[in-house]
Coordinates of C-alpha atoms in Angstrom, one line a residue:
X2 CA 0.9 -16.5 -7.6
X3 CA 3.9 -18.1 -6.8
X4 CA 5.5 -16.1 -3.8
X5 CA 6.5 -17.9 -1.1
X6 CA 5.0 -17.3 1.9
X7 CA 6.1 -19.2 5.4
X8 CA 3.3 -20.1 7.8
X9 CA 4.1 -19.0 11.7
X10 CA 4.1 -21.2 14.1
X11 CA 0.8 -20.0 15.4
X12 CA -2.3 -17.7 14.1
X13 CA -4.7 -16.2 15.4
X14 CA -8.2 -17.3 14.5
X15 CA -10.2 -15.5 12.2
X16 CA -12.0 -12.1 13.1
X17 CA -15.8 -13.1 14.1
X18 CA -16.9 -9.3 13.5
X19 CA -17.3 -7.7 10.0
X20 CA -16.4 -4.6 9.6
X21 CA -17.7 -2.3 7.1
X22 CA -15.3 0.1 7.5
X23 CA -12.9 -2.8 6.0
X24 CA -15.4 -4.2 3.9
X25 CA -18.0 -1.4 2.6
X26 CA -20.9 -3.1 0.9
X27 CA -20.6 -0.8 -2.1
X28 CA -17.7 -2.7 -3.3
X29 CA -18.1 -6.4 -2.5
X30 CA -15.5 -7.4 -5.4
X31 CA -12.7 -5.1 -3.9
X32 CA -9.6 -7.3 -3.4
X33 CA -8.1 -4.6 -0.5
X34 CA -9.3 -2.4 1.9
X35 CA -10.9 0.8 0.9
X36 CA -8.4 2.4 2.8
X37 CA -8.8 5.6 0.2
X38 CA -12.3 5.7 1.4
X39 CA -11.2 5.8 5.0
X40 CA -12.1 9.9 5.6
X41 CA -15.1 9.7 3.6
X42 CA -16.5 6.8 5.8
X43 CA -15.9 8.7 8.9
X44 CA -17.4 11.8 8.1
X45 CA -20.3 10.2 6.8
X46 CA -21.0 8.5 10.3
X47 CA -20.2 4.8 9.3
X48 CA -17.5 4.5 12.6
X49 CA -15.3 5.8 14.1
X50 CA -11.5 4.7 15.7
X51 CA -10.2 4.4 18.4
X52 CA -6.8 4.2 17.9
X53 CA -5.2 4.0 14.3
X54 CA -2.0 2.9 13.2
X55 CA -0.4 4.2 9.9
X56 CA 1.9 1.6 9.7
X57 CA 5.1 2.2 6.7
X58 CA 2.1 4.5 5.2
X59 CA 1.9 8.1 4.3
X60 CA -1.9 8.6 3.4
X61 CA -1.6 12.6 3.5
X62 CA 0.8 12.7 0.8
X63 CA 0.9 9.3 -1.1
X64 CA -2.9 9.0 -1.3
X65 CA -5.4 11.3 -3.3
X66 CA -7.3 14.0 -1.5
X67 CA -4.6 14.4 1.3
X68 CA -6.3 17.3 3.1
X69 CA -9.4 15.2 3.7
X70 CA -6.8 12.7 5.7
X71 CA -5.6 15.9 7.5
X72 CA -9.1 16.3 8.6
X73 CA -9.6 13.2 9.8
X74 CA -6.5 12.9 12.0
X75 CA -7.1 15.7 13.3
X76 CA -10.4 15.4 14.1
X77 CA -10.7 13.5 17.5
X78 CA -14.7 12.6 16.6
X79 CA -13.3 10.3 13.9
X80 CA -9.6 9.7 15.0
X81 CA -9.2 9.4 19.0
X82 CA -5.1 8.7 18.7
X83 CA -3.3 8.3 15.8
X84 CA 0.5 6.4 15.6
X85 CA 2.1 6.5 12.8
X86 CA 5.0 3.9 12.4
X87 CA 7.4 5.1 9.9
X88 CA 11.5 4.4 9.1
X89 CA 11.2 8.1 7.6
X90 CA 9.9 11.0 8.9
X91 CA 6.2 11.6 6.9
X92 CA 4.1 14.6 6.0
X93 CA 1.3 12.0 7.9
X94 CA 3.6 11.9 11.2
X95 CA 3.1 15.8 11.4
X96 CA -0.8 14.6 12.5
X97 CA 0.0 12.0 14.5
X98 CA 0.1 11.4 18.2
X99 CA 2.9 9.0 18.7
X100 CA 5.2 9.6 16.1
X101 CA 6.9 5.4 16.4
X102 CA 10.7 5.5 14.3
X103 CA 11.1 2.1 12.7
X104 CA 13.7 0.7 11.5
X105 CA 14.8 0.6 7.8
X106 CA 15.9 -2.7 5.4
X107 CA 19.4 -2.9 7.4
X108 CA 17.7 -2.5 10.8
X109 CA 15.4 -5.0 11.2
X110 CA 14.8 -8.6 10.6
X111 CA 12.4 -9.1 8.1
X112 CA 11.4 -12.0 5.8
X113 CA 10.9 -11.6 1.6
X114 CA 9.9 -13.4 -1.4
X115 CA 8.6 -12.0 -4.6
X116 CA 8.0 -13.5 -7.9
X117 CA 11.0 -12.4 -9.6
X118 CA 11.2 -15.4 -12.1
X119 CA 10.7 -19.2 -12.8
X120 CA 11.1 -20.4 -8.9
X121 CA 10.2 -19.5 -5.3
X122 CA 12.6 -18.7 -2.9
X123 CA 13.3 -16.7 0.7
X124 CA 15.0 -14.0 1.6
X125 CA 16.0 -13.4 5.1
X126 CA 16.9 -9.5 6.2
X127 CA 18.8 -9.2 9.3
X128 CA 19.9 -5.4 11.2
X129 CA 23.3 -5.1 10.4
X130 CA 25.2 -3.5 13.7
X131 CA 23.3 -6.3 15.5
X132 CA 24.9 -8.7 13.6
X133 CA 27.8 -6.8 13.8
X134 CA 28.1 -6.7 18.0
X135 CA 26.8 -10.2 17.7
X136 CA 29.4 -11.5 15.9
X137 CA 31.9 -9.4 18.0
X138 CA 31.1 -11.4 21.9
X139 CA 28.8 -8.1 22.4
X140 CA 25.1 -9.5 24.1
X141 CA 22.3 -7.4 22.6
X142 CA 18.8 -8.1 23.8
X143 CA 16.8 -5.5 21.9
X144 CA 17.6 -4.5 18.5
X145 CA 17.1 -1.1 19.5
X146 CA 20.3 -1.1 21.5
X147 CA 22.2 -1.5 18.6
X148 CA 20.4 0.5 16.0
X149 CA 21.5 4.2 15.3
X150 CA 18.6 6.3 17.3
X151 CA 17.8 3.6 19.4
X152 CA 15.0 2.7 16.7
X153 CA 13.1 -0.2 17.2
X154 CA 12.5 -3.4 15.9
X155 CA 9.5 -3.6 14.4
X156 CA 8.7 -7.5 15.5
X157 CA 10.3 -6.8 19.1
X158 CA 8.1 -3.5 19.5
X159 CA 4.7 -6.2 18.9
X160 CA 6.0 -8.5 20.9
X161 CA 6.6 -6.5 23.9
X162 CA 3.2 -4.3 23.6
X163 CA 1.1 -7.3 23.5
X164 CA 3.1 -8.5 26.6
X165 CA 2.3 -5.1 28.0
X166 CA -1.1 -5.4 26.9
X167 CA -2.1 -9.0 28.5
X168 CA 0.9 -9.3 31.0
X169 CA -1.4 -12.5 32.9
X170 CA -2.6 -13.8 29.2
X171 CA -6.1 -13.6 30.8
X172 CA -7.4 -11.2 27.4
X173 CA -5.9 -14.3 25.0
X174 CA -3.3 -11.8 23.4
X175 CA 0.2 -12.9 25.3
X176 CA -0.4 -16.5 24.0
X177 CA 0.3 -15.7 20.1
X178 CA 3.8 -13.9 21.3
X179 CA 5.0 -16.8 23.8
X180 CA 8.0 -19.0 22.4
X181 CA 7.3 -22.0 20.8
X182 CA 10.4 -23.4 22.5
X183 CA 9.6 -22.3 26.2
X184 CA 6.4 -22.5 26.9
X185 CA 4.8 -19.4 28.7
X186 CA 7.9 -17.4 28.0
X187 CA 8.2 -14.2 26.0
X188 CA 9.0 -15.0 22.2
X189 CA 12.4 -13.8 21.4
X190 CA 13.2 -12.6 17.8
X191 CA 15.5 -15.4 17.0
X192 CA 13.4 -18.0 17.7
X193 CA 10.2 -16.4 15.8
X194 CA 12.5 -16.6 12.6
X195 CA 14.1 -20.2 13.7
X196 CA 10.8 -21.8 14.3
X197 CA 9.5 -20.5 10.7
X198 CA 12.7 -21.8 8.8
X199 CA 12.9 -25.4 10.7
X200 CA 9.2 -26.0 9.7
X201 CA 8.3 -23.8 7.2
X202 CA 10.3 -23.2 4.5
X203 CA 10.8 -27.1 2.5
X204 CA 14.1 -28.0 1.9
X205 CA 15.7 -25.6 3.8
X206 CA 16.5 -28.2 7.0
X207 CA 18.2 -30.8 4.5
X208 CA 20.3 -28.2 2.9
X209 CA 21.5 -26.6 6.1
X210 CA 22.6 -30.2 7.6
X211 CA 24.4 -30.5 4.5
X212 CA 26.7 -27.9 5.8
X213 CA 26.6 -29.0 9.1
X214 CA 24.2 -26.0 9.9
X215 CA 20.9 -24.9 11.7
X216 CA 18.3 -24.1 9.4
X217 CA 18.7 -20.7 11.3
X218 CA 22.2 -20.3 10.7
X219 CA 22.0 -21.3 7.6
X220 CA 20.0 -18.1 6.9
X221 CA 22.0 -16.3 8.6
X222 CA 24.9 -16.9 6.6
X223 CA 23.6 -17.0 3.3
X224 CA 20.6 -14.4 3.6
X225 CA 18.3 -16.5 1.0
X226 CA 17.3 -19.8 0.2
X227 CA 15.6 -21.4 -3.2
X228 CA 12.9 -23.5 -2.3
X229 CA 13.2 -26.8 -4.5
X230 CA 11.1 -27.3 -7.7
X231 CA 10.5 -30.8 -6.2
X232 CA 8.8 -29.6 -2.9
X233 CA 7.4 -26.2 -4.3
X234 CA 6.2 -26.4 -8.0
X235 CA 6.3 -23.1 -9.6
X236 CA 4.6 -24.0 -13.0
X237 CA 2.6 -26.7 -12.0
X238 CA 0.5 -24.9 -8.5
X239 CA -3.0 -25.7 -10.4
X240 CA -2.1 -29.6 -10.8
X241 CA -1.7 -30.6 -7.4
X242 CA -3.8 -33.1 -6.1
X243 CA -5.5 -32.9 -2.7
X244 CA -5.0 -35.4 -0.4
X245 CA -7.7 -37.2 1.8
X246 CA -7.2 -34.9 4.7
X247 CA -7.9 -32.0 2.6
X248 CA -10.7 -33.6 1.2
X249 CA -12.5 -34.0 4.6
X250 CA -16.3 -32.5 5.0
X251 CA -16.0 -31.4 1.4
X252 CA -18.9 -31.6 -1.6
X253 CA -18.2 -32.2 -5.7
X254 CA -20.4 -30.7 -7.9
X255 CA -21.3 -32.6 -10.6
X256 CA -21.6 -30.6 -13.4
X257 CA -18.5 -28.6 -12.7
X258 CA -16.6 -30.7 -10.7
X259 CA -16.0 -28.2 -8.3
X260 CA -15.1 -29.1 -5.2
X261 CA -16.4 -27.0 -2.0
X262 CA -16.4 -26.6 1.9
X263 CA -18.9 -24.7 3.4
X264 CA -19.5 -22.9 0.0
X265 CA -16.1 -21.9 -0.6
X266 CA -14.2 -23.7 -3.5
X267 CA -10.7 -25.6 -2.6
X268 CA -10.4 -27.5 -6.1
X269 CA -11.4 -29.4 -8.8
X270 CA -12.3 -32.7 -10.2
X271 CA -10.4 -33.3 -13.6
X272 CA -10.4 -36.9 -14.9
X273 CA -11.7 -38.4 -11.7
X274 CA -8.9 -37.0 -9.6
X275 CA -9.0 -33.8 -7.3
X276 CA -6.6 -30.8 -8.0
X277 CA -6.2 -27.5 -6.2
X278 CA -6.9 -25.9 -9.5
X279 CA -6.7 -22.2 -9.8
X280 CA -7.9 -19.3 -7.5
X281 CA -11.3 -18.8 -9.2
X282 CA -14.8 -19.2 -8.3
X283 CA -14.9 -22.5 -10.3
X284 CA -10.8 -23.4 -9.8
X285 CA -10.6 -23.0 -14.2
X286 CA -9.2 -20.3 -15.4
X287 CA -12.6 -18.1 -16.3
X288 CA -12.6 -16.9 -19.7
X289 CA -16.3 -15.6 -18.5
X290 CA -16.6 -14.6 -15.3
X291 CA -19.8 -16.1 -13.2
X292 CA -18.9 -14.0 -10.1
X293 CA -19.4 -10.5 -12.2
X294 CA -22.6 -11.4 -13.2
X295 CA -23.8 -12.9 -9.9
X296 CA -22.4 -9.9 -8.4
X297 CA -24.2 -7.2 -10.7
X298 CA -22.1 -6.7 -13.4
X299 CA -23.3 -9.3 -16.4
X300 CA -22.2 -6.6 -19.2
X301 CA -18.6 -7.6 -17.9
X302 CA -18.5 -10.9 -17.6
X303 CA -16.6 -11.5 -21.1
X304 CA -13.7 -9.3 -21.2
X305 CA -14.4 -6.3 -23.1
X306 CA -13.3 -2.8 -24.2
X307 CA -15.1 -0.3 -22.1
X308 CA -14.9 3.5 -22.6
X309 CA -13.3 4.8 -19.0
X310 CA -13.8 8.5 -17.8
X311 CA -11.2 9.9 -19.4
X312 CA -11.6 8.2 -22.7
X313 CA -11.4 10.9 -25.2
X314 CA -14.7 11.7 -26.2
X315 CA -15.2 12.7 -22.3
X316 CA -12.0 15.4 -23.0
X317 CA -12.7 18.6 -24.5
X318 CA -9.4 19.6 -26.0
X319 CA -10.6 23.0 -27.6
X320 CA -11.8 24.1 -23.7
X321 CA -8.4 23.3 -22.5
X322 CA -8.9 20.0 -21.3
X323 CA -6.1 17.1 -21.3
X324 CA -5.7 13.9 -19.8
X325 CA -3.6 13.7 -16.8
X326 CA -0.9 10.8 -16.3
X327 CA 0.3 11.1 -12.9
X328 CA 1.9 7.9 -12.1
X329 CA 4.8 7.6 -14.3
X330 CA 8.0 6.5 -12.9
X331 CA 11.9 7.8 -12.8
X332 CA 14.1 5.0 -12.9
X333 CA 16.0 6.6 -10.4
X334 CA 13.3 7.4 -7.8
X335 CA 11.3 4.2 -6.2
X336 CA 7.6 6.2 -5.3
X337 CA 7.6 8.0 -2.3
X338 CA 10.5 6.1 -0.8
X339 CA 13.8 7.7 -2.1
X340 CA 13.5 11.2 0.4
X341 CA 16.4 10.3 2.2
X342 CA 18.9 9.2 -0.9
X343 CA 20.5 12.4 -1.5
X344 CA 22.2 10.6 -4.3
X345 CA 19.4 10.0 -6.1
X346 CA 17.8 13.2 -5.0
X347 CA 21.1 14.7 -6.7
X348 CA 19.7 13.2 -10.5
X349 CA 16.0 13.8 -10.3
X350 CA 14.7 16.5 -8.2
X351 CA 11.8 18.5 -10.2
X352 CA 8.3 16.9 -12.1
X353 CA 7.5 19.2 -14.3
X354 CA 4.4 18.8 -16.8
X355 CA 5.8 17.2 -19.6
X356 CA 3.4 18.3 -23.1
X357 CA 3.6 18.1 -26.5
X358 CA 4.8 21.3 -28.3
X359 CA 1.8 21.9 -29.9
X360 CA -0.2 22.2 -26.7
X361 CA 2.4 24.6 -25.8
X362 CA 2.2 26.7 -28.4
X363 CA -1.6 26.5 -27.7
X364 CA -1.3 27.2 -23.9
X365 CA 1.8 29.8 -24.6
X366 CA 4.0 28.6 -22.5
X367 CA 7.7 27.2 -23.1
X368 CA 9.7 24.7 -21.5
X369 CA 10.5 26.3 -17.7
X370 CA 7.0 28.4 -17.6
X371 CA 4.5 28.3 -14.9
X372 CA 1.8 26.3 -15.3
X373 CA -1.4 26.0 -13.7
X374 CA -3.2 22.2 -13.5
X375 CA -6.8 22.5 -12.5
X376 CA -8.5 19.0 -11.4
X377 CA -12.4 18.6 -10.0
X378 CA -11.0 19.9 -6.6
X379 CA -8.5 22.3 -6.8
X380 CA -5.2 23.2 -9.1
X381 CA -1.4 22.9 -8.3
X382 CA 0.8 25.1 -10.1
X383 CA 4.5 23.9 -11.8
X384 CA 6.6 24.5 -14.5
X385 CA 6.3 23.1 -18.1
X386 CA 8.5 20.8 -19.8
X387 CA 8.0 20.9 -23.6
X388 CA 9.1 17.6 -25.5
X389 CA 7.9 15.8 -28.6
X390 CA 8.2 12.3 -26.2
X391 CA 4.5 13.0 -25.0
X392 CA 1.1 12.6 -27.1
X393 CA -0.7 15.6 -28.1
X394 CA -4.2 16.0 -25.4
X395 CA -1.9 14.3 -22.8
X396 CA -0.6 15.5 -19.9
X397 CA 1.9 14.0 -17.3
X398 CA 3.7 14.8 -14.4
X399 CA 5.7 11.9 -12.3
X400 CA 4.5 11.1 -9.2
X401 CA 7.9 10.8 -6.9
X402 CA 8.3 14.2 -6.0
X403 CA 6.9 17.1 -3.8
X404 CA 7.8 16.6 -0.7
X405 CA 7.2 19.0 1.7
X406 CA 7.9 20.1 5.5
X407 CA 6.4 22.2 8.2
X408 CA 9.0 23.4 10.2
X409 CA 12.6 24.2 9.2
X410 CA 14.8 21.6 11.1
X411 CA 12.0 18.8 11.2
X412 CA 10.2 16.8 8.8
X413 CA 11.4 15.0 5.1
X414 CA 15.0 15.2 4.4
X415 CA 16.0 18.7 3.4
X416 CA 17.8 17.5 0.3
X417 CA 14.0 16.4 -1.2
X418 CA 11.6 18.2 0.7
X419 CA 10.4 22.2 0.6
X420 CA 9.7 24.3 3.5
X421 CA 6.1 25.6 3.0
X422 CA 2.9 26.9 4.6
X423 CA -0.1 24.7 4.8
X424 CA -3.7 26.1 6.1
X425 CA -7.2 26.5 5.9
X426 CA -9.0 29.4 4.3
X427 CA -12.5 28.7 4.9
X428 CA -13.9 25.9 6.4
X429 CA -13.3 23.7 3.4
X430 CA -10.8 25.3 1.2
X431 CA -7.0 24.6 1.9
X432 CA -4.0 26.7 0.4
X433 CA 0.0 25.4 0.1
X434 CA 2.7 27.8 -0.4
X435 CA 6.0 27.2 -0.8
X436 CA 8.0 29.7 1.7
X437 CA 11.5 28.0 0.9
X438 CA 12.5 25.5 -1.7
X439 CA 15.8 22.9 -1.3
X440 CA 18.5 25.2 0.0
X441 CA 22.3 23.9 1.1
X442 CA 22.7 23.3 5.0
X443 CA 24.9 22.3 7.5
X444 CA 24.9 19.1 9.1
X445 CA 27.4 15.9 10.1
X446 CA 27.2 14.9 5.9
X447 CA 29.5 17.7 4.3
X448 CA 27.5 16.7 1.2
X449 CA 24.4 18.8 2.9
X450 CA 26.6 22.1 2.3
X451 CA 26.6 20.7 -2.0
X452 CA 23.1 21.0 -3.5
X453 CA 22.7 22.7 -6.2
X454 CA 19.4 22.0 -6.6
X455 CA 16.7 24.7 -5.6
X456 CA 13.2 22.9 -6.3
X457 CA 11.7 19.4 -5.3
X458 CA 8.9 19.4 -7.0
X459 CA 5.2 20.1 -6.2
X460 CA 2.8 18.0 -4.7
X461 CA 0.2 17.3 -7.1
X462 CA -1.9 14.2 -5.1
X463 CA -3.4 16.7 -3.0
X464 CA -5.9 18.3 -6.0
X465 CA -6.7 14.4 -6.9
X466 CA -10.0 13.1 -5.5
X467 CA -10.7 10.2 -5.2
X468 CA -12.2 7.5 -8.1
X469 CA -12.9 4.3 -6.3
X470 CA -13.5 1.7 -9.7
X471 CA -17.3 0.7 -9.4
X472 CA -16.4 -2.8 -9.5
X473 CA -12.4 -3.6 -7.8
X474 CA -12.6 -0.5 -5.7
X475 CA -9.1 0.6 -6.7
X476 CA -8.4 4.4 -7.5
X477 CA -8.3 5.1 -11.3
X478 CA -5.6 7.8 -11.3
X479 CA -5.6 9.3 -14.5
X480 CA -7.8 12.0 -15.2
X481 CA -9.5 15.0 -16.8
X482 CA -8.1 18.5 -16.1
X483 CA -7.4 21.7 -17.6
X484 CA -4.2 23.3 -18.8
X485 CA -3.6 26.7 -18.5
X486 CA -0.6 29.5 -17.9
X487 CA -0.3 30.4 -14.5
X488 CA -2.1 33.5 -13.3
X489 CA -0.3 36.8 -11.8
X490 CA -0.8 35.1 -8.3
X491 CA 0.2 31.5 -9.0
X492 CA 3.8 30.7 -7.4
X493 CA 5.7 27.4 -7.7
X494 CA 4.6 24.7 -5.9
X495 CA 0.8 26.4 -5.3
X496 CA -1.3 23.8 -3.9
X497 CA -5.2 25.0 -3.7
X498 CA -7.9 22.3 -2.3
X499 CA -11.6 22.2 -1.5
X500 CA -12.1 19.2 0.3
X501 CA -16.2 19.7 0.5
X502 CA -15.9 19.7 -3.7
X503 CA -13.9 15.9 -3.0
X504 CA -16.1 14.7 -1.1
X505 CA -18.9 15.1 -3.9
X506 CA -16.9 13.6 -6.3
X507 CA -16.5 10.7 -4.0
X508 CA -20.3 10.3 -3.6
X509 CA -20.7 10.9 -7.4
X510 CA -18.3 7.9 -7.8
X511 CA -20.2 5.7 -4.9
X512 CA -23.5 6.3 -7.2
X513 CA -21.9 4.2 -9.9
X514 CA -21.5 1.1 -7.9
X515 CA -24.1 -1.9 -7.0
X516 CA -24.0 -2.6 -3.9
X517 CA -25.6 -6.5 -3.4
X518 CA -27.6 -5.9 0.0
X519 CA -30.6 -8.2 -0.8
X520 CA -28.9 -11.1 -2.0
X521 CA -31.3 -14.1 -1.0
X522 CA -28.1 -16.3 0.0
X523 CA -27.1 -13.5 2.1
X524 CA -23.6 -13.4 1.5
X525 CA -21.5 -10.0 1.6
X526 CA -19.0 -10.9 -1.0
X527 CA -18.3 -14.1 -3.1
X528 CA -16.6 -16.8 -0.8
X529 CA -13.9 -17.4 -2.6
X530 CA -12.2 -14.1 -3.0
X531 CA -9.2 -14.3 -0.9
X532 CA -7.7 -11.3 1.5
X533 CA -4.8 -10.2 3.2
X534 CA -7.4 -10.1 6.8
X535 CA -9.7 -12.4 6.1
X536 CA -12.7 -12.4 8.7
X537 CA -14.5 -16.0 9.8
X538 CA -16.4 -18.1 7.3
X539 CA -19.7 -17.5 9.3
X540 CA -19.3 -13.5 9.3
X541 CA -19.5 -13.4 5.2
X542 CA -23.4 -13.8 5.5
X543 CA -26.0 -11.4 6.8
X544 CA -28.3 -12.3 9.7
X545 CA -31.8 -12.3 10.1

């Protein structure tokens, strides 16, 4: 609640169309996009793109149900291009188009604030050989002329499409990417950040003149800045009062003391004064919830134990049956995003099924045995790992590793990725085989001619479908699935997938929610949800 984001120095106005695609009616209380949904949408009929940009994303492996993405970027019906915009090569960058190298944390500016602790504060990332020429008398006009690869800038690459785009600024594109200090010239990437931390960021200008400084050299010396308690409260956000011009064309309800404009809530009155309050429907914080039951889900409102599909009464233990925990981290691996640290690579390179020796003994297996893991869709096969640090019932397998490559010389680093065959055997069915694990090579790092490792895991997101939550829309990871010892066919790494058997689990899942069509106000979703995108005010109710 407290990260600290800087306003631009100019948005765009609000979308005026609502997409469904974005916003599907079967989940009006989803915070995100239903971007799991995506494939399932399109081959359903509900749209279709035109261009799509996977942007720092890797659907086909991070998601569940990868094959189903396959489909769909490959399937020019649904997807007519497809750029995928990536620091790291991608299992989703072998199906795109334009495959658009971007560059990593020391290659690009970039700004970041998280909620680490007790304040709000700025960080400000710069590319570091720019800096570096920079700082030597060298001129660089593009990052990309500095960066190893010639990788772009991701901000400079916007900047100049949309210049490309609406080179007259007759389509009303150019006008967001023209500098606030030159009017009707191109925005340069200095002056995007220098605008933000001169007029954005409170605090910041005082402290730089302090030192004699620019606000933008002040960033650029000290990378970071901590806003002041004074000028952004960090325990306090729900007692600041409004003032008059935020009050304008607004209505206070009575009863509640909510305050609105056009429907949607902006405070509170406490006491006879007006607060921001919190982000709620009323601007309280809700012990019961009025939105879940105008939204369909009264049994809810009061927070509440609920029995989830894979409580255990839903797992048959004696028929082989466990529940699945694949989301558990390595504290040496950071998700899907440490492929390209052979260091790291070096400590943790296998996820094997951790279970309790009693299942073992049940199953027959021993620690370094082949298993096979069976979901609703398909099965993976990996070894076992037998330890007493796991529950009895429950299975897990950590979600970091598996990566995997098409070709030899191309693809995810070699240190963490496996060489394999990927296919269709039937019009819906969809085999992986591992034709080479991590092997040494030779390359410009002598390090490459060192590992010692022979597996990277197996990719176990592909046999997941998907289980969009009824109400929030977000995936519900762990599972159901059966145990067993791999069969006389099973290898390592065995991937099997029937993508027409995910889709019916998706519409199995879409059954349970409650869609609100034939609400007499109209409205698609409650008001005051915020999101990332949000479309126009007027677009949130249905016509006619």
């Amino acid at each position: 609640w407290n990260k600290f984001v800087p306003a631009p120095f100019l948005k765009p106005s609000p979308s005026e169309v609502w997409n469904e695609l974005l916003f599907p009616p079967e989940y009006p209380l989803a915070n995100y996009e239903m971007s799991i949904l995506l494939p399932y949408f399109l081959k359903e009929g509900r749209g279709k793109l035109a261009a799509y940009f996977t942007r720092v994303y890797n659907p086909v492996w991070t998601n569940p149900d990868g094959t189903s993405w396959i489909e769909m970027l490959t399937n020019e019906a649904q997807v007519e291009l497809h750029a995928a915009l990536t620091p790291v090569w991608s299992e989703t960058a072998w199906y795109a188009d334009y495959v658009l190298p971007m560059g990593v944390g020391s290659e690009r500016h970039d700004l970041m604030s998280q909620e680490t602790h007790a304040a709000r504060w700025i960080g400000y990332r710069q590319p570091v050989l720019r800096v570096y020429k920079e700082r030597h008398g060298e001129a660089v006009q593009f990052t990309y002329q500095a960066n190893p690869g010639e990788v772009w800038e991701e901000d400079e690459f916007w900047i100049e499409l949309s210049w490309r785009i609406d080179p007259d600024g007759s389509l009303g594109i150019r006008t967001y990417f023209e500098s606030p200090y030159r009017p009707g010239q191109k925005l340069g990437i200095e002056e995007y950040y220098r605008w933000i931390f001169e007029h954005s960021v409170p605090g910041l200008p005082e402290a730089a003149a302090r030192e004699q400084l620019t606000p933008l050299e002040f960033m650029q010396k000290y990378g970071s800045f901590e806003i002041p308690r004074e000028k952004a409260p960090v325990f306090s956000l729900n007692e600041r009062e409004l003032q008059p011009a935020e009050l304008a064309g607004t209505s206070v309800d009575e009863r509640s003391g909510k305050i609105a404009r056009k429907g949607t809530a902006i405070g509170v009155m406490v006491d006879g004064k007006a607060y921001e309050g919190f982000p709620t429907m009323s601007r309280k914080l809700e012990f019961y919830s009025a939105t879940m039951k105008e939204w369909g889900w009264p049994e809810y409102a009061l927070p509440g134990y609920i029995h989830s599909h894979v409580h255990r009464s839903a797992i048959d233990h004696e028929r082989g049956e466990y529940l699945l925990i694949p989301t558990f981290r390595l504290p040496t691996l950071i998700h899907t995003r440490s492929g390209n640290a052979k260091w790291l690579y070096e400590i943790s390179n296998a996820n094997p099924v951790w279970l309790h020796p009693d299942d073992a003994e049940r199953i027959g297996v021993e620690t370094g045995d082949l298993l096979r893991v069976s979901t609703e869709i398909g099965y993976y096969v990996n070894r076992a790992w037998v330890t007493d640090g796991i529950r009895p019932g429950v299975v897990a397998c950590s979600h970091h590793m598996g990566r995997w490559r098409l070709e030899t010389g191309n693809g995810t680093d070699r240190w963490a990725s496996a060489l394999v065959a990927l296919g269709k055997e039937s019009d819906s069915t969809w085999r992986m085989r591992q034709i080479e694990g991590i092997r040494p090579f030779e390359s410009e790092d002598p390090d490459s001619a060192r590992i010692f490792w022979r597996e990277g895991g197996v990719h176990q997101n592909l046999t997941f479908p998907v289980h969009p939550d009824p109400i929030s829309g977000m995936h519900c990871w762990h599972q159901k699935v059966t145990v067993e010892m791999a069969r006389a066919d099973d290898r390592y790494g065995d991937v099997y997938v029937d993508t027409n058997k995910a889709h019916e689990v998706y519409q199995r899942w879409l059954e349970m929610t409650r869609p609100q069509v034939d609400r007499p106000d109209g409205l698609r979703r409650p008001l005051w949800m915020i999101r990332p995108y949000r479309p126009g005010a007027s677009t949130f109710r249905r016509q006619g």
